[in-house]
mmCIF file of C-alpha atoms and ligand atoms in Angstrom:
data_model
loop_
_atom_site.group_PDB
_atom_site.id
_atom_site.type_symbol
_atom_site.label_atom_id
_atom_site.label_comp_id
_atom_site.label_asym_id
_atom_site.label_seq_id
_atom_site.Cartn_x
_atom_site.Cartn_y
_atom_site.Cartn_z
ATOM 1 C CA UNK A 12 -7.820 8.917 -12.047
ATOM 2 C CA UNK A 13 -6.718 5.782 -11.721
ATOM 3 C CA UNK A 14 -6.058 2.533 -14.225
ATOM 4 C CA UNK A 15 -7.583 -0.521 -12.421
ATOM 5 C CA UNK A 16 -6.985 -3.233 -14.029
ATOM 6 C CA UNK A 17 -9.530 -5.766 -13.322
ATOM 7 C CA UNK A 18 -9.295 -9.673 -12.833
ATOM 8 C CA UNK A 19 -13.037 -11.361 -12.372
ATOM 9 C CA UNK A 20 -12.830 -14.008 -10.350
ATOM 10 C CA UNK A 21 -13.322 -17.383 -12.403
ATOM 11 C CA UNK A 22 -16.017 -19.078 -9.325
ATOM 12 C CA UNK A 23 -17.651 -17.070 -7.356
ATOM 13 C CA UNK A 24 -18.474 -17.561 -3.969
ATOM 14 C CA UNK A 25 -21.608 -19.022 -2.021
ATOM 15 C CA UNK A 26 -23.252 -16.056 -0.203
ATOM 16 C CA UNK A 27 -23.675 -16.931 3.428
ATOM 17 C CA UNK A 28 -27.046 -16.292 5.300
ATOM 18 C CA UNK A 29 -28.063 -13.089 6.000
ATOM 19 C CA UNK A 30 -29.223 -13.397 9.138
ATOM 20 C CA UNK A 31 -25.872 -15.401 10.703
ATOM 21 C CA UNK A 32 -23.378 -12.886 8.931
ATOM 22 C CA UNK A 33 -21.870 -11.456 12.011
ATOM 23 C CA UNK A 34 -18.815 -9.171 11.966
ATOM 24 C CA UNK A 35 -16.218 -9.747 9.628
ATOM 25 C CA UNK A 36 -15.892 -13.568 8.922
ATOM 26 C CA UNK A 37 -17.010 -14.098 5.326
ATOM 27 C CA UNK A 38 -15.316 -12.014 2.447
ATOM 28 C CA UNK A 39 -16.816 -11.437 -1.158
ATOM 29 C CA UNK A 40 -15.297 -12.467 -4.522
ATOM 30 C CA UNK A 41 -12.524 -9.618 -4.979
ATOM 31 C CA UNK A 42 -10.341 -7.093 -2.885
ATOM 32 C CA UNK A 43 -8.079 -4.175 -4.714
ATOM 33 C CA UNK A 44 -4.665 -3.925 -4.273
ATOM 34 C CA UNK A 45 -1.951 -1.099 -5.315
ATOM 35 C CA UNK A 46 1.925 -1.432 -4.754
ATOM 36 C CA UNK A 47 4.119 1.503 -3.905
ATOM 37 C CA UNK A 48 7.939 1.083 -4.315
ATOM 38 C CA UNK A 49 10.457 4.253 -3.283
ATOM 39 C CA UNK A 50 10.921 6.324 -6.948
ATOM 40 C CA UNK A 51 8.254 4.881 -8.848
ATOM 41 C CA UNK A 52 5.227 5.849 -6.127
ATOM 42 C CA UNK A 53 2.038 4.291 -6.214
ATOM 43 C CA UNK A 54 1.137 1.921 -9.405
ATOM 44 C CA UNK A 55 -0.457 -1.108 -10.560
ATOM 45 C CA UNK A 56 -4.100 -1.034 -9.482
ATOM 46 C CA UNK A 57 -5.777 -4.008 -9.636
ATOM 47 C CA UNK A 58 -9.070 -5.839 -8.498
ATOM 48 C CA UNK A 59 -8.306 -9.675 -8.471
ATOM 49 C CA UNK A 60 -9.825 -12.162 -6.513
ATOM 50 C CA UNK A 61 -9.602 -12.819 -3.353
ATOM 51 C CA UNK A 62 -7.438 -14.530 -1.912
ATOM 52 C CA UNK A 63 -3.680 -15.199 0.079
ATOM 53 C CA UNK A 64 -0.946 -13.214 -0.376
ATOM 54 C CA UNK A 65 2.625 -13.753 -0.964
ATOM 55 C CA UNK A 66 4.698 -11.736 0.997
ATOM 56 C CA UNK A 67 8.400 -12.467 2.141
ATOM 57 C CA UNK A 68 9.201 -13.504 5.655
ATOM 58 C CA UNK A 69 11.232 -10.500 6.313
ATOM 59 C CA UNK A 70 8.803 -7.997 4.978
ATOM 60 C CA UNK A 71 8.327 -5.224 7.514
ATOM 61 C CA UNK A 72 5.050 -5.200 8.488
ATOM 62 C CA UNK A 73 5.769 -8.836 10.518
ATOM 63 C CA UNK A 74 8.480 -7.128 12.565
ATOM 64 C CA UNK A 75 8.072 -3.851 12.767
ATOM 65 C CA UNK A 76 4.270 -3.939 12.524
ATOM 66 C CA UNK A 77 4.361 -0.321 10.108
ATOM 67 C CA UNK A 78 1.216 -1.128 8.817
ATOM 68 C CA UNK A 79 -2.487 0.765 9.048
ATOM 69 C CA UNK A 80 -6.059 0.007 8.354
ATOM 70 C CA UNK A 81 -9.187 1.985 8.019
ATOM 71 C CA UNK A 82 -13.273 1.052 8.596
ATOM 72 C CA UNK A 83 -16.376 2.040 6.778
ATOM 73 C CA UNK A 84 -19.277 0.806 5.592
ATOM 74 C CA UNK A 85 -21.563 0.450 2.039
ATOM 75 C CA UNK A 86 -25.207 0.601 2.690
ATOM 76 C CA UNK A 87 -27.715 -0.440 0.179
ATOM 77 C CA UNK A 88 -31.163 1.844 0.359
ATOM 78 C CA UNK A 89 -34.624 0.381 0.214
ATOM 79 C CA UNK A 90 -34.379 1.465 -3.502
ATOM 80 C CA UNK A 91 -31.698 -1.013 -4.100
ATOM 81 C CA UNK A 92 -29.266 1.321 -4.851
ATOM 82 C CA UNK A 93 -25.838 1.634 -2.510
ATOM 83 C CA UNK A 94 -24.161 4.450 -0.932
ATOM 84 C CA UNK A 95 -21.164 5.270 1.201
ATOM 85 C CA UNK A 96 -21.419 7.133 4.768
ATOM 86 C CA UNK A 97 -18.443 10.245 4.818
ATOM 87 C CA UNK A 98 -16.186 8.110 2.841
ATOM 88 C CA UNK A 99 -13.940 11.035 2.678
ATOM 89 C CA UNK A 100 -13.593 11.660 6.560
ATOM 90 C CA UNK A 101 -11.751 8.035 6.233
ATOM 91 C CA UNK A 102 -9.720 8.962 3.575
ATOM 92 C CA UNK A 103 -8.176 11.900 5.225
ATOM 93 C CA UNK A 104 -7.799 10.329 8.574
ATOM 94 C CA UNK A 105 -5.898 7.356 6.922
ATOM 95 C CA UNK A 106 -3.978 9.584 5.181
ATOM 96 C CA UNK A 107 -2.932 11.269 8.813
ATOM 97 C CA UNK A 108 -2.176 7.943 9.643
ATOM 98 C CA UNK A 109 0.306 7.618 6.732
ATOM 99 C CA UNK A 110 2.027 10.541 7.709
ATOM 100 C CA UNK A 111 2.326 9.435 11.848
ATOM 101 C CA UNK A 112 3.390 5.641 10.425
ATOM 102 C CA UNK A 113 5.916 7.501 7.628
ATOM 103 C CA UNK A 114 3.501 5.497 5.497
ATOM 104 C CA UNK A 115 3.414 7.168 1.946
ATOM 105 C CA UNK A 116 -0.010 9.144 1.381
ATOM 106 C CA UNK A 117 -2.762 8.200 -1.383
ATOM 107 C CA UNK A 118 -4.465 10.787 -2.940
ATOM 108 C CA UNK A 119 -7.830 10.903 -1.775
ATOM 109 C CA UNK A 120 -9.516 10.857 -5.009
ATOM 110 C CA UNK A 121 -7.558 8.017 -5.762
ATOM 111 C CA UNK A 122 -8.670 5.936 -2.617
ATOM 112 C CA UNK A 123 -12.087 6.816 -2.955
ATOM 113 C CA UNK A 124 -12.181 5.532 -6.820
ATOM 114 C CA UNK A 125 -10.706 2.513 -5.719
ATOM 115 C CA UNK A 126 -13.549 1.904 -2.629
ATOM 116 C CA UNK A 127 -15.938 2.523 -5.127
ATOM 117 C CA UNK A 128 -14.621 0.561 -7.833
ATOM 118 C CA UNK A 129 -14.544 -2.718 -5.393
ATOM 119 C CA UNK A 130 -17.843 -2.097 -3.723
ATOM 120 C CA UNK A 131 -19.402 -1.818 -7.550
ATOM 121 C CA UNK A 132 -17.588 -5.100 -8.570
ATOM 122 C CA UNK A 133 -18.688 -6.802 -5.888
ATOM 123 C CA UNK A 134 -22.224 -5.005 -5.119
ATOM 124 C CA UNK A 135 -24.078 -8.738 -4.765
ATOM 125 C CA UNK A 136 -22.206 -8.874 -1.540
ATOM 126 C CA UNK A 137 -23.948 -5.687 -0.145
ATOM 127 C CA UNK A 138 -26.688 -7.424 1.545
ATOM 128 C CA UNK A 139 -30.704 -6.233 2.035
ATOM 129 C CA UNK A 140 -31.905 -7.283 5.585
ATOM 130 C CA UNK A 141 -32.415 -4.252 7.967
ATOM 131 C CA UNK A 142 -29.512 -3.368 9.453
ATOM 132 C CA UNK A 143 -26.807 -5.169 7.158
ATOM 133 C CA UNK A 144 -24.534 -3.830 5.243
ATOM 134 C CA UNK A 145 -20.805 -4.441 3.484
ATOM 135 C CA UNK A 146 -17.899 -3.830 5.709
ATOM 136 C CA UNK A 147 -14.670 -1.998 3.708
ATOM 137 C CA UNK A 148 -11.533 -2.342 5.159
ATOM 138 C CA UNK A 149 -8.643 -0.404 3.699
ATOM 139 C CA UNK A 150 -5.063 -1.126 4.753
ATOM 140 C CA UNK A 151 -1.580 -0.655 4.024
ATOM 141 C CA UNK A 152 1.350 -2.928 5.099
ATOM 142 C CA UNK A 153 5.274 -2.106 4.426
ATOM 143 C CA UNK A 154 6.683 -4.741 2.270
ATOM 144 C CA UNK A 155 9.923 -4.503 2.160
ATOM 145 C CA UNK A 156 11.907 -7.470 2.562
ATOM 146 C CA UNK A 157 14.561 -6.662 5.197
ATOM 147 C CA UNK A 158 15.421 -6.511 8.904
ATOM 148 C CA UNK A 159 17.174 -2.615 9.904
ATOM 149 C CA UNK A 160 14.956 -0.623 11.356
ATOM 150 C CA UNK A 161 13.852 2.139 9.132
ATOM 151 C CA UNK A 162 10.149 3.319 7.171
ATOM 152 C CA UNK A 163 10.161 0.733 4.209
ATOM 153 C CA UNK A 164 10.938 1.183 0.739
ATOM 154 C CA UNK A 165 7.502 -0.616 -0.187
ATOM 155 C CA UNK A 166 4.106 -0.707 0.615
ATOM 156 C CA UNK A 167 0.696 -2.434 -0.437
ATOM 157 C CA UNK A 168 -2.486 -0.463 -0.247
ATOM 158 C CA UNK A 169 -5.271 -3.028 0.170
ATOM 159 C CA UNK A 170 -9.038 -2.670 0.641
ATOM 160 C CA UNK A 171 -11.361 -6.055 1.314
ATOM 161 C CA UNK A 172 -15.113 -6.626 1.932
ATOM 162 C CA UNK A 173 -17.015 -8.067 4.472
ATOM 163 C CA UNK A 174 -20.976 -8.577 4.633
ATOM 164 C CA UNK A 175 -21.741 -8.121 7.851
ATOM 165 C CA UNK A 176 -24.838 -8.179 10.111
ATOM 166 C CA UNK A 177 -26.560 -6.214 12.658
ATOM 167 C CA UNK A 178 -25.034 -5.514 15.686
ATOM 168 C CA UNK A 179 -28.016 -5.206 17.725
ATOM 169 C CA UNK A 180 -30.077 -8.235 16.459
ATOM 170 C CA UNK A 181 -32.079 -7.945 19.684
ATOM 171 C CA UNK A 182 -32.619 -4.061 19.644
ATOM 172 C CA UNK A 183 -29.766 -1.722 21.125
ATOM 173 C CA UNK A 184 -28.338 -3.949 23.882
ATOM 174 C CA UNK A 185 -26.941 -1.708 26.919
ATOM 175 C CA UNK A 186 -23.323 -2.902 27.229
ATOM 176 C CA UNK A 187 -20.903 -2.817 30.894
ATOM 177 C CA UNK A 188 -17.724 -1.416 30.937
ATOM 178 C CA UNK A 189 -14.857 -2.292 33.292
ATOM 179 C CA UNK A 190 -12.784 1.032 33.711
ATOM 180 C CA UNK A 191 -9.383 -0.157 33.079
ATOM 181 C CA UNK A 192 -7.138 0.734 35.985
ATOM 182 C CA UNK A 193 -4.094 -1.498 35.135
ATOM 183 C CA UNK A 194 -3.088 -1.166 31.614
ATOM 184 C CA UNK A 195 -3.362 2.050 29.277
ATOM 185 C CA UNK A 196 -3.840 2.183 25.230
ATOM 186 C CA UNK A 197 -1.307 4.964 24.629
ATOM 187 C CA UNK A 198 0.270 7.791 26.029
ATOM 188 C CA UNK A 199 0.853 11.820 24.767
ATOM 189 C CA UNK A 200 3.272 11.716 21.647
ATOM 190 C CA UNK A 201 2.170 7.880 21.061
ATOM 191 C CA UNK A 202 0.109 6.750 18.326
ATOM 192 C CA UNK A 203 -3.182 6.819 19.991
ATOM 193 C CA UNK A 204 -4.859 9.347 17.642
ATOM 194 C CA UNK A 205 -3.542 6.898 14.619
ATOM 195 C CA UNK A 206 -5.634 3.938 13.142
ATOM 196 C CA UNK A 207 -3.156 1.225 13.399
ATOM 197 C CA UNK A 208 -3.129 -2.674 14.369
ATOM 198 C CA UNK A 209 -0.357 -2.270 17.514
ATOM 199 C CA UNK A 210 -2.843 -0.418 18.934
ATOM 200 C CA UNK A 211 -5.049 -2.895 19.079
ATOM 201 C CA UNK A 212 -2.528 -5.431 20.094
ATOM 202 C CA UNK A 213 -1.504 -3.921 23.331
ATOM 203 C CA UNK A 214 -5.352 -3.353 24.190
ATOM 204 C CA UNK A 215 -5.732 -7.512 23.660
ATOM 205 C CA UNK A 216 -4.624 -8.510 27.573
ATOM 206 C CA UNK A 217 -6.643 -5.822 28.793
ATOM 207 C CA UNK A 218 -9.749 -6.615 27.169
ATOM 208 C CA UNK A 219 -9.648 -9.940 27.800
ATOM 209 C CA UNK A 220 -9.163 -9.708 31.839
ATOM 210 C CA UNK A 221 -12.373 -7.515 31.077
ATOM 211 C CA UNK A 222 -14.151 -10.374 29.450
ATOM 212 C CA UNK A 223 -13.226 -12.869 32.051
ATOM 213 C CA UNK A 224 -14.890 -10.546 34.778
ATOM 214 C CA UNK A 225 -18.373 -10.533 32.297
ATOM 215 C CA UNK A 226 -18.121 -7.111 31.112
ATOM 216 C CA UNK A 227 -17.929 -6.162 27.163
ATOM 217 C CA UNK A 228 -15.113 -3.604 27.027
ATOM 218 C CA UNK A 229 -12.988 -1.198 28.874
ATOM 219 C CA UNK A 230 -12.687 2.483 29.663
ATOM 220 C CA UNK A 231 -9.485 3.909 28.850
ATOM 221 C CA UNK A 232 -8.180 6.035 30.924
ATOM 222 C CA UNK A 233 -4.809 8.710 29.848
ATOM 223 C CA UNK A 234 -1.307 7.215 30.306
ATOM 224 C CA UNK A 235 -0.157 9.931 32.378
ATOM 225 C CA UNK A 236 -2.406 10.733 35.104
ATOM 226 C CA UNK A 237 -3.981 7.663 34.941
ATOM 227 C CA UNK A 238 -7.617 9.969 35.194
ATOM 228 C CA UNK A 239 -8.388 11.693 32.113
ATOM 229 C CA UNK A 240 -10.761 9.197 30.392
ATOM 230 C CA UNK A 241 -9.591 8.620 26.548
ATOM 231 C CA UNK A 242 -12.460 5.967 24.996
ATOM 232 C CA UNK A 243 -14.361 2.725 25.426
ATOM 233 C CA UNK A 244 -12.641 -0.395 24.194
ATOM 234 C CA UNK A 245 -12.520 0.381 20.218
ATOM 235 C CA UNK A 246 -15.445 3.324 20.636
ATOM 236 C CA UNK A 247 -14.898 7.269 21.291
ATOM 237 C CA UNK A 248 -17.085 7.706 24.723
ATOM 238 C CA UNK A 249 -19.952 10.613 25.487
ATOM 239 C CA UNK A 250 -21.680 10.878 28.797
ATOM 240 C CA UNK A 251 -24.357 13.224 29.518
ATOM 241 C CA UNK A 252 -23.687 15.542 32.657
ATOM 242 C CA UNK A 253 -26.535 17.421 33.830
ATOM 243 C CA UNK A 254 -28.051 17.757 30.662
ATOM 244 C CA UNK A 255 -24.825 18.510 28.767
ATOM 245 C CA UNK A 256 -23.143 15.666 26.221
ATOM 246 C CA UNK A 257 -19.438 15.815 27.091
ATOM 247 C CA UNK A 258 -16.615 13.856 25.512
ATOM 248 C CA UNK A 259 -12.936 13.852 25.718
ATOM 249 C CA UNK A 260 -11.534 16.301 23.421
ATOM 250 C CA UNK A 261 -8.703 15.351 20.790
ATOM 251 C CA UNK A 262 -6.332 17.975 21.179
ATOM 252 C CA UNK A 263 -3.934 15.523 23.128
ATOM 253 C CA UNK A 264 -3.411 13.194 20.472
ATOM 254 C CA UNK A 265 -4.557 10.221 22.641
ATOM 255 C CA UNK A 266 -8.149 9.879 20.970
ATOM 256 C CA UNK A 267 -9.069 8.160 17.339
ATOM 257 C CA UNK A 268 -10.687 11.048 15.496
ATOM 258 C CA UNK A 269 -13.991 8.890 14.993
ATOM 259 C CA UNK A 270 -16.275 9.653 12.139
ATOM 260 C CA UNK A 271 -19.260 8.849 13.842
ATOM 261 C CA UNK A 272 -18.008 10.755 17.113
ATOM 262 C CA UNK A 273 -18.013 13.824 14.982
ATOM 263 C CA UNK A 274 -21.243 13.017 13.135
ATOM 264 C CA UNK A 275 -22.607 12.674 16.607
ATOM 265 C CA UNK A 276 -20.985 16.080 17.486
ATOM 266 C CA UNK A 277 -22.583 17.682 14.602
ATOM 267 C CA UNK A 278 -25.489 16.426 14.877
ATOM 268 C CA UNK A 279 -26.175 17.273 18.488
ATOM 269 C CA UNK A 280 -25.170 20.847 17.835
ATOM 270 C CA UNK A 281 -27.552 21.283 15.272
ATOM 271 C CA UNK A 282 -30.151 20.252 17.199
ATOM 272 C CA UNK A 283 -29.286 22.366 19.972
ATOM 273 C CA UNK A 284 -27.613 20.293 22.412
ATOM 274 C CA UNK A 285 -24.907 22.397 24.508
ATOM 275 C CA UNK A 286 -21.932 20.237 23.532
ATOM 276 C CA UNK A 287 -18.598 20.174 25.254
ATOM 277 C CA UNK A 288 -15.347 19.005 23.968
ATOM 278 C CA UNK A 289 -12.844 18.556 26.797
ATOM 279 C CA UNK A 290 -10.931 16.710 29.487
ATOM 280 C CA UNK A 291 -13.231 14.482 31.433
ATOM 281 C CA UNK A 292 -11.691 12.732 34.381
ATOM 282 C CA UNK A 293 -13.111 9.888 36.162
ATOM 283 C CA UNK A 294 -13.296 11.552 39.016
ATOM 284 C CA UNK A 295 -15.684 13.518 37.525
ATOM 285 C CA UNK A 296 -18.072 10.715 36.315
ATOM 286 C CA UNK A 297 -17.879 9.352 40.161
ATOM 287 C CA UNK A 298 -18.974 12.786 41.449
ATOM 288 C CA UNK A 299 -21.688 12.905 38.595
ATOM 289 C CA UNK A 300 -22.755 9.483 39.396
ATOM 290 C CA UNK A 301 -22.905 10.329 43.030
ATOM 291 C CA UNK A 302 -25.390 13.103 42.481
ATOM 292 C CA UNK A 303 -27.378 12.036 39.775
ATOM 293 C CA UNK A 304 -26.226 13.934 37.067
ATOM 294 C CA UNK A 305 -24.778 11.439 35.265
ATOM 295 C CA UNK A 306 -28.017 10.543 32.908
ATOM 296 C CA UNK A 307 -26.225 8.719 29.976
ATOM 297 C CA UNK A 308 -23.036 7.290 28.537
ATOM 298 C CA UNK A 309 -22.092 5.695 25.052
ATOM 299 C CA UNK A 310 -19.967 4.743 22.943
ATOM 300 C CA UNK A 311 -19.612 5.449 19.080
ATOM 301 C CA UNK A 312 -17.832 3.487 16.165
ATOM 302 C CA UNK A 313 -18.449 2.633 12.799
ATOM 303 C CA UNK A 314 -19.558 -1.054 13.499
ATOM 304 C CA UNK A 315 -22.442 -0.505 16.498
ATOM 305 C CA UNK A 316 -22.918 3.468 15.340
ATOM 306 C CA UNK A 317 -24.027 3.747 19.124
ATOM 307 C CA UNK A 318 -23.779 1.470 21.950
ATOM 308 C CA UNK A 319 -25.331 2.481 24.986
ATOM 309 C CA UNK A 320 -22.877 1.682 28.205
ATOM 310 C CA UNK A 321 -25.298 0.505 30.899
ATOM 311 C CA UNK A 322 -22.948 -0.346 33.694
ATOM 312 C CA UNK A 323 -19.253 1.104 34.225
ATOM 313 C CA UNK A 324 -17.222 -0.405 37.185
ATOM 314 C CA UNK A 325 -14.330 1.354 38.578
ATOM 315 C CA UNK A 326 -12.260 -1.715 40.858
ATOM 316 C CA UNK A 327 -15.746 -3.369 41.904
ATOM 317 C CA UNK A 328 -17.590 0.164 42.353
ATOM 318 C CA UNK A 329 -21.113 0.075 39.980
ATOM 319 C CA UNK A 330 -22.372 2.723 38.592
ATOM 320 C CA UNK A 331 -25.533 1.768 36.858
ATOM 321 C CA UNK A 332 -26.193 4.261 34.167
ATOM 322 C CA UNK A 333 -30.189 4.939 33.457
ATOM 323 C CA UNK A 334 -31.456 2.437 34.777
ATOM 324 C CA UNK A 335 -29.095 -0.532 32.689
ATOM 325 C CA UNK A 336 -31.578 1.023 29.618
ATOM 326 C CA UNK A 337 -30.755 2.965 26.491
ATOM 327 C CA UNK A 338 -30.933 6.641 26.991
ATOM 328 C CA UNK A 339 -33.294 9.294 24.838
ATOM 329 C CA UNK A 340 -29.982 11.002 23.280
ATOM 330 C CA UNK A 341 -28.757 8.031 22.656
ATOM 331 C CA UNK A 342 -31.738 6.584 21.355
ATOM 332 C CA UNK A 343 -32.067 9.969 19.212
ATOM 333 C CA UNK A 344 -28.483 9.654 17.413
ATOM 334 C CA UNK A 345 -28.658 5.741 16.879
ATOM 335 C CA UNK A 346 -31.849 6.195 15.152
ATOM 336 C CA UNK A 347 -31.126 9.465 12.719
ATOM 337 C CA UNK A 348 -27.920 7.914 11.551
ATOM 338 C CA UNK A 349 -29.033 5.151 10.561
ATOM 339 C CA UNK A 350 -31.726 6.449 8.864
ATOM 340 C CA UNK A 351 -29.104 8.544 7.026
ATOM 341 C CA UNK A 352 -26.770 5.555 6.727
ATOM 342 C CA UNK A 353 -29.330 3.254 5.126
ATOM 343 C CA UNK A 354 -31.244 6.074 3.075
ATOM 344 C CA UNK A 355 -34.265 6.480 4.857
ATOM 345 C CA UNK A 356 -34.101 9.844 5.341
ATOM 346 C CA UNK A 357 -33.099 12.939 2.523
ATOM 347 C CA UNK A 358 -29.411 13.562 3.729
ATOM 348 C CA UNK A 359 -29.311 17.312 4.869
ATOM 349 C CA UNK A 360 -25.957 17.333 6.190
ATOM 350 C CA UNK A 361 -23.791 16.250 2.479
ATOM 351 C CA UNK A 362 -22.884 13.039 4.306
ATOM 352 C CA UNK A 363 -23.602 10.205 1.512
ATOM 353 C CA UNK A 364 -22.003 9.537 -0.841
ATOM 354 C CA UNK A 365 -23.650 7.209 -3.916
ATOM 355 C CA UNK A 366 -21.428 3.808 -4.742
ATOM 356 C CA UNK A 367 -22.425 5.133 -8.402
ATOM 357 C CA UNK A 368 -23.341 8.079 -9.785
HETATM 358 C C1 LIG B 428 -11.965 3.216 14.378
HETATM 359 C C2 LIG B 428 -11.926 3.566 15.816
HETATM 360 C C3 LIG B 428 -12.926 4.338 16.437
HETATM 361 C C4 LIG B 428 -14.221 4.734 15.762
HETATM 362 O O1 LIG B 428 -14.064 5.499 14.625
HETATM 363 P P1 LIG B 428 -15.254 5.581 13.562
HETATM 364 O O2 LIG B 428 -14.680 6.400 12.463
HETATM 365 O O3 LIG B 428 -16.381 6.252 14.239
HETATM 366 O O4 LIG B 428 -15.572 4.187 13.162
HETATM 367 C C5 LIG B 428 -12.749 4.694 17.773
HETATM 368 N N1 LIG B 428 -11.660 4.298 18.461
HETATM 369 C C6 LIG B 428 -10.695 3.537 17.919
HETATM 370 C C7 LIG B 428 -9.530 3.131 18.722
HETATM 371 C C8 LIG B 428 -10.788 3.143 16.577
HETATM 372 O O5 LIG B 428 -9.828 2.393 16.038
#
C-alpha cells in the first residue's frame, strides 16, 4: 500500500463542454506523481495539482528520450458510478516497458492504487454523455540531471487526466489507410513491442506525408522485408480473410501488445470465430483483395476501441474494403465492448474493474 499524500487544489477548474471535449486537450484539477532515486526506490506519493514541472535542463529524458507512457480509460456507468477497463493488462505491459527502457518497475498494486486514487479525487472530471469518458495517462521520465549516456539514477512516475469525447461523434466513421512503403516504425530487437514516445516520434514524418495525400493513418509494414504488415498508425490491425480474422502475431517483438487487440482476440474466440495469430504480408492482402476474400479490416486502440479501415492504398493501388462501410465483425466487437466499457452489459469476462469498491 501506498502513502499518498494529498494536496487539493486551492481553485478548481472550469469544466469544458461535453460535447467539444475532443482528445486530450483539457486536464482536470490534479495528477499523481512518485519520485524514484537509485538506493532509496520509489517514494513520496503525492496528488497535487496540476500543473508545470520543474525539471533541470540536463535531465535525461530531453536527451536521451528514456521515458514511457501508458493509455486507459475511466468510464462512468449509467448508474453514476465509475469503473476501469483491464487496468491491470496496462500495468503489466508498462512494467515490460520498464524493463526494455531499464526503467525501474512499480509494483502493480501500487500503480493501480495510485490510478484509482487520482480518478476518485478527481471523479467530477469523468464526464456523462454517451461515449465520453476520462483519459489516464501514466508515464515515467528519467530525471537525472546529467549528460553520459547511461539508464538514469532518477525517475518520476506520473499519471494525468483528460476528459475526452467520442471518437465517432457521427457513428463509426470508415477511415483510409496509406500503406507506408518509405519509412518503417521499428525493426526486430527495436523497441516496437514497447510503449514509448520515440516511437511515436519517428512515425511523425510518415504520418504526416499520409495526411497531406487525404488519408488518416498508415500501415506499417516490418523493417526487414519491408512485407510483413506490423499495425495501423497507433492501432494493432485485423483483416478478415475468407471468413477468418487474422492479425499479425507478436512473437517478433515489432507489435504493441494492445489491450483491446487481445480483448478483441478473446472475444472472437469465445464466440467462435476461427482466429489466427500470425505473419500477414501484404502480398497477401493484395491477393485477398484480388479475389474477394478480403471482407474486412480494422484497427484497435484504446482511444477509437475499433476503427473500421475503409480504403488501404498501396503506391496509388485502392483497395476499397466492404464497400467504404463498417463491417458486421467489426460492428459486433465495437458494440460489445463498449457496452462492457461503459457498464451496459454484466461483465462475463472479469474485465472491469470498479474506481471504488
Ligand atoms: C497503445 C498502442 C496501441 C493500442 O493499445 P491498446 O492497449 O489497445 O490501447 C497499439 N499500437 C501502438 C503503437 C500503441 O502505442
Amino acid at each position: 500500500m501506498l502513502d499518498i499524500r494529498v494536496e487539493k487544489a486551492a481553485v478548481k477548474k472550469a469544466k469544458p463542454a461535453e460535447d467539444s471535449l475532443g482528445f486530450g486537450r483539457y486536464f482536470t484539477d490534479h495528477m499523481f506523481v512518485m519520485d524514484y532515486d537509485a538506493g532509496l526506490g520509489w517514494h513520496d506519493a503525492r496528488i497535487v495539482p496540476y500543473g508545470p514541472v520543474a525539471l533541470d535542463p540536463s535531465a535525461m529524458v530531453f536527451h536521451y528520450a528514456q521515458e514511457l507512457f501508458e493509455g486507459l480509460k475511466a468510464y462512468r456507468r449509467e448508474d453514476g458510478k465509475i469503473q476501469l477497463f483491464r487496468p491491470d493488462k496496462n500495468i503489466e505491459r508498462m512494467n515490460n516497458t520498464c524493463k526494455r527502457m531499464c526503467v525501474p518497475t512499480i509494483p502493480p498494486e501500487d500503480a493501480l492504487q495510485a490510478i484509482r486514487a487520482l480518478v476518485k479525487v478527481d471523479q467530477d472530471w469523468v464526464p456523462h454523455s454517451a461515449g465520453t469518458s476520462l483519459y489516464i495517462r501514466p508515464f515515467i521520465i528519467a530525471t537525472e540531471p546529467q549528460l553520459g549516456v547511461h539508464p538514469s539514477k532518477k525517475y518520476s512516475f506520473m499519471i494525468i487526466l483528460s476528459p475526452v469525447g467520442s471518437y465517432y461523434a457521427g457513428g463509426l466513421a470508415p477511415v483510409k489507410i496509406r500503406v507506408e512503403r518509405k519509412y518503417v516504425r521499428c525493426v526486430k530487437g527495436g523497441t516496437g513491442e514497447a510503449k514509448v514516445g520515440g516511437n511515436y516520434a519517428a512515425s511523425l514524418l510518415g504520418q504526416e506525408e499520409a495526411e497531406e495525400m487525404g488519408y488518416a493513418q498508415v500501415l506499417w509494414l516490418d523493417g526487414i522485408y519491408r512485407k510483413y504488415i506490423d499495425e495501423v498508425g497507433a492501432m494493432n490491425v485485423f483483416f478478415v480473410i475468407d471468413g477468418k480474422v487474422v492479425t499479425p502475431s507478436l512473437e517478433d517483438g515489432n507489435i504493441l501488445p494492445g489491450v483491446t487487440r487481445a480483448s478483441c482476440i478473446e472475444l472472437l474466440k469465445k464466440w467462435g470465430y476461427p482466429v489466427e495469430e500470425r505473419k500477414v504480408s501484404i502480398d497477401e492482402i493484395h491477393a485477398a483483395y484480388e479475389n474477394g476474400t478480403l471482407s474486412e479490416s480494422f484497427g484497435t486502440g484504446t482511444a477509437a476501441v475499433i476503427s473500421p479501415v475503409g480504403e488501404y492504398n498501396d503506391n496509388g493501388y485502392i483497395m476499397k474494403i466492404h464497400d467504404g462501410k463498417i463491417g458486421p465483425i467489426s460492428q459486433k466487437l465495437y458494440d460489445s465492448l463498449t457496452d462492457l466499457q461503459w457498464g451496459r452489459v454484466k461483465d462475463e469476462m472479469g474485465w472491469i474493474v470498479p474506481v471504488e469498491e
